[in-house]
Amino acid sequence: MRNFPMTIQQLDELTKTMPTPFILFDEKAIRDNMKKFNKAFSIFPKFREHYAVKAGPNPYLLKILAEEGCGADCSSMPELMLSEMSGMKGDHVIFTSNETPAGEYQLAYKQGNIINLDDITHIDFLKKSLGGKLPETICFRYNPGTEKTGCNAIIGKPEEAKYGLTRAQILEAYSRCKAEGVKHFGLHTMVASNELNPDFFVDTAKLLFELCTEIKEKCGVIIEFVDLGGGIGIPYKPGDKAVDLDYVAKGIRAEYDRVIVPAGLDPLAIYWECGRPITGPYGYLVSKAVHEKHIYREYIALDSCMADFMRPGVYGSYHEISVLGKENEPCDHVYDVVGSLCENSDKFAVQRSLPKIDLGDYVILHDAGAHGRAMGFNYNGKLRCGEVLLRADGTTKVIRRKETIDDLFATLDLDGVKDFQ
Ligand SMILES: *Cc1c(COP(=O)(O)O)cnc(C)c1O
């Protein structure tokens, strides 16, 4: 079974004041991982990771990542606000939104964030939103269409994706912005999701680097940064191999030396906007077994449900499960591990071989630190779990409380309903 950073005794102590379920984040592991990530890409003259806030929208996490040198990748107004309050400011924040309301562009502009446009028509929309002028820096999201192959099923084929500009549009977009006085330019793409093949990312960088040289030749525009998007996968399943970041960095560096340096585009800053590999493996959904059923299958029910963590229910994704204290016992029971939602897809694991689970056991769902609680919802009147940070010194801090019924009803006028006929 996989590693978990707390003992049963420590959990017993913590759950006296913070009952299960909650997501536990391991601060030391997040910091160590971020240092490793940054070190791999330190072979570039300029590098920055912009954490995808949607993966873990908690300002305590963002503050830790800011200290490790990260910026933020945002796609909504609350995400822009969270980044700003967590010390991720100015051009350390990239606003990669789509179908964006004017007010969100205005806030990004006011905060000095980099605006990454998703469409050629958004040049005029942005200009109008900002009272007739464009920002000094603009980035465009490129959709390579059929040019980029080998994309996995999660993100799908670029030519079927709603995002980005076509090749013909992107050249026109840079030329237009240059003519309008925009001074600094970036180029972005995002064509992967949970991809484990390291060569895929080298290939994406090559595609963008070659496009940078074409943009220079045809538009006279110098691209100053390339944003490779997110999509670096993590080994959810036994047998999955983590992406070797040193290999990816070296592969991209070779393309940089081959394409960017001779084109006179060096130094070009390299950016990522990853979420999953930054916090995913370092977050755990901590639950207790509260019910068992013995019908056509054996069921173990947890005090959490897919409202807290919906990846298995929605994507059928595999997450490792450990039963604390039973690491050395044989996995001789086959369970469906389920939550309390009135949906049969509310299963954290299906037909999983595990040690015998007793009621009250701590059941840990691994790799829950990205796109986890953040994707949760209140369907069926379910209240989403809280979040706890395990500090580097071994202490714990509640960084988000569990939702209450008052939170759930906050959007209703409950006094009004008394008089409503
Ligand atoms: C979701 C998203 C990311 C982060 O994806 P991960 O798979 O968590 O790395 C980055 N950029 C954009 C534009 C996204 O939509």
PDB file of N, CA and C in Angstrom, residues 209-210 212-214 216-217 222 252-268:
ATOM      1  N   PHE A 209       7.983  26.287 -30.516  1.00  0.00           N
ATOM      2  CA  PHE A 209       9.235  26.977 -30.873  1.00  0.00           C
ATOM      3  C   PHE A 209       9.253  27.283 -32.372  1.00  0.00           C
ATOM      4  N   GLU A 210       8.850  26.299 -33.166  1.00  0.00           N
ATOM      5  CA  GLU A 210       8.846  26.520 -34.616  1.00  0.00           C
ATOM      6  C   GLU A 210       7.855  27.615 -34.994  1.00  0.00           C
ATOM      7  N   CYS A 212       7.127  30.131 -33.078  1.00  0.00           N
ATOM      8  CA  CYS A 212       7.769  31.401 -32.677  1.00  0.00           C
ATOM      9  C   CYS A 212       8.630  31.956 -33.815  1.00  0.00           C
ATOM     10  N   THR A 213       9.363  31.068 -34.487  1.00  0.00           N
ATOM     11  CA  THR A 213      10.230  31.551 -35.574  1.00  0.00           C
ATOM     12  C   THR A 213       9.371  32.030 -36.744  1.00  0.00           C
ATOM     13  N   GLU A 214       8.277  31.336 -36.991  1.00  0.00           N
ATOM     14  CA  GLU A 214       7.386  31.756 -38.076  1.00  0.00           C
ATOM     15  C   GLU A 214       6.739  33.109 -37.758  1.00  0.00           C
ATOM     16  N   LYS A 216       8.021  35.400 -35.921  1.00  0.00           N
ATOM     17  CA  LYS A 216       9.062  36.429 -36.065  1.00  0.00           C
ATOM     18  C   LYS A 216       9.228  36.803 -37.542  1.00  0.00           C
ATOM     19  N   GLU A 217       9.318  35.773 -38.397  1.00  0.00           N
ATOM     20  CA  GLU A 217       9.531  36.023 -39.830  1.00  0.00           C
ATOM     21  C   GLU A 217       8.344  36.742 -40.464  1.00  0.00           C
ATOM     22  N   ILE A 222       8.531  39.461 -31.745  1.00  0.00           N
ATOM     23  CA  ILE A 222       9.406  38.612 -30.919  1.00  0.00           C
ATOM     24  C   ILE A 222       8.571  38.042 -29.779  1.00  0.00           C
ATOM     25  N   ILE A 252      13.347  19.457 -24.153  1.00  0.00           N
ATOM     26  CA  ILE A 252      12.887  20.782 -24.583  1.00  0.00           C
ATOM     27  C   ILE A 252      14.094  21.696 -24.809  1.00  0.00           C
ATOM     28  N   ARG A 253      15.114  21.540 -23.963  1.00  0.00           N
ATOM     29  CA  ARG A 253      16.321  22.360 -24.115  1.00  0.00           C
ATOM     30  C   ARG A 253      17.004  22.077 -25.471  1.00  0.00           C
ATOM     31  N   ALA A 254      16.994  20.806 -25.875  1.00  0.00           N
ATOM     32  CA  ALA A 254      17.616  20.458 -27.166  1.00  0.00           C
ATOM     33  C   ALA A 254      16.867  21.152 -28.313  1.00  0.00           C
ATOM     34  N   GLU A 255      15.544  21.180 -28.227  1.00  0.00           N
ATOM     35  CA  GLU A 255      14.752  21.880 -29.259  1.00  0.00           C
ATOM     36  C   GLU A 255      14.998  23.388 -29.196  1.00  0.00           C
ATOM     37  N   TYR A 256      15.168  23.898 -27.983  1.00  0.00           N
ATOM     38  CA  TYR A 256      15.452  25.323 -27.774  1.00  0.00           C
ATOM     39  C   TYR A 256      16.762  25.692 -28.480  1.00  0.00           C
ATOM     40  N   ASP A 257      17.763  24.844 -28.269  1.00  0.00           N
ATOM     41  CA  ASP A 257      19.073  25.112 -28.891  1.00  0.00           C
ATOM     42  C   ASP A 257      19.009  24.972 -30.411  1.00  0.00           C
ATOM     43  N   ARG A 258      18.171  24.064 -30.875  1.00  0.00           N
ATOM     44  CA  ARG A 258      18.071  23.811 -32.313  1.00  0.00           C
ATOM     45  C   ARG A 258      17.251  24.891 -33.025  1.00  0.00           C
ATOM     46  N   VAL A 259      16.176  25.367 -32.358  1.00  0.00           N
ATOM     47  CA  VAL A 259      15.227  26.253 -33.045  1.00  0.00           C
ATOM     48  C   VAL A 259      15.311  27.702 -32.556  1.00  0.00           C
ATOM     49  N   ILE A 260      15.287  27.882 -31.240  1.00  0.00           N
ATOM     50  CA  ILE A 260      15.158  29.236 -30.671  1.00  0.00           C
ATOM     51  C   ILE A 260      16.456  30.032 -30.749  1.00  0.00           C
ATOM     52  N   VAL A 261      17.567  29.390 -30.399  1.00  0.00           N
ATOM     53  CA  VAL A 261      18.843  30.114 -30.370  1.00  0.00           C
ATOM     54  C   VAL A 261      19.233  30.624 -31.768  1.00  0.00           C
ATOM     55  N   PRO A 262      19.249  29.742 -32.803  1.00  0.00           N
ATOM     56  CA  PRO A 262      19.623  30.249 -34.129  1.00  0.00           C
ATOM     57  C   PRO A 262      18.658  31.309 -34.675  1.00  0.00           C
ATOM     58  N   ALA A 263      17.410  31.294 -34.214  1.00  0.00           N
ATOM     59  CA  ALA A 263      16.434  32.279 -34.713  1.00  0.00           C
ATOM     60  C   ALA A 263      16.589  33.630 -34.021  1.00  0.00           C
ATOM     61  N   GLY A 264      17.552  33.727 -33.095  1.00  0.00           N
ATOM     62  CA  GLY A 264      17.760  34.994 -32.394  1.00  0.00           C
ATOM     63  C   GLY A 264      16.661  35.281 -31.382  1.00  0.00           C
ATOM     64  N   LEU A 265      16.006  34.236 -30.885  1.00  0.00           N
ATOM     65  CA  LEU A 265      14.890  34.442 -29.941  1.00  0.00           C
ATOM     66  C   LEU A 265      15.297  34.159 -28.488  1.00  0.00           C
ATOM     67  N   ASP A 266      16.565  33.836 -28.288  1.00  0.00           N
ATOM     68  CA  ASP A 266      17.098  33.568 -26.951  1.00  0.00           C
ATOM     69  C   ASP A 266      17.411  34.909 -26.274  1.00  0.00           C
ATOM     70  N   PRO A 267      17.076  35.183 -25.027  1.00  0.00           N
ATOM     71  CA  PRO A 267      16.398  34.307 -24.075  1.00  0.00           C
ATOM     72  C   PRO A 267      14.860  34.331 -24.225  1.00  0.00           C
ATOM     73  N   LEU A 268      14.311  33.154 -24.284  1.00  0.00           N
ATOM     74  CA  LEU A 268      12.862  32.979 -24.332  1.00  0.00           C
ATOM     75  C   LEU A 268      12.461  32.324 -23.008  1.00  0.00           C
TER      76      LEU A 268
END
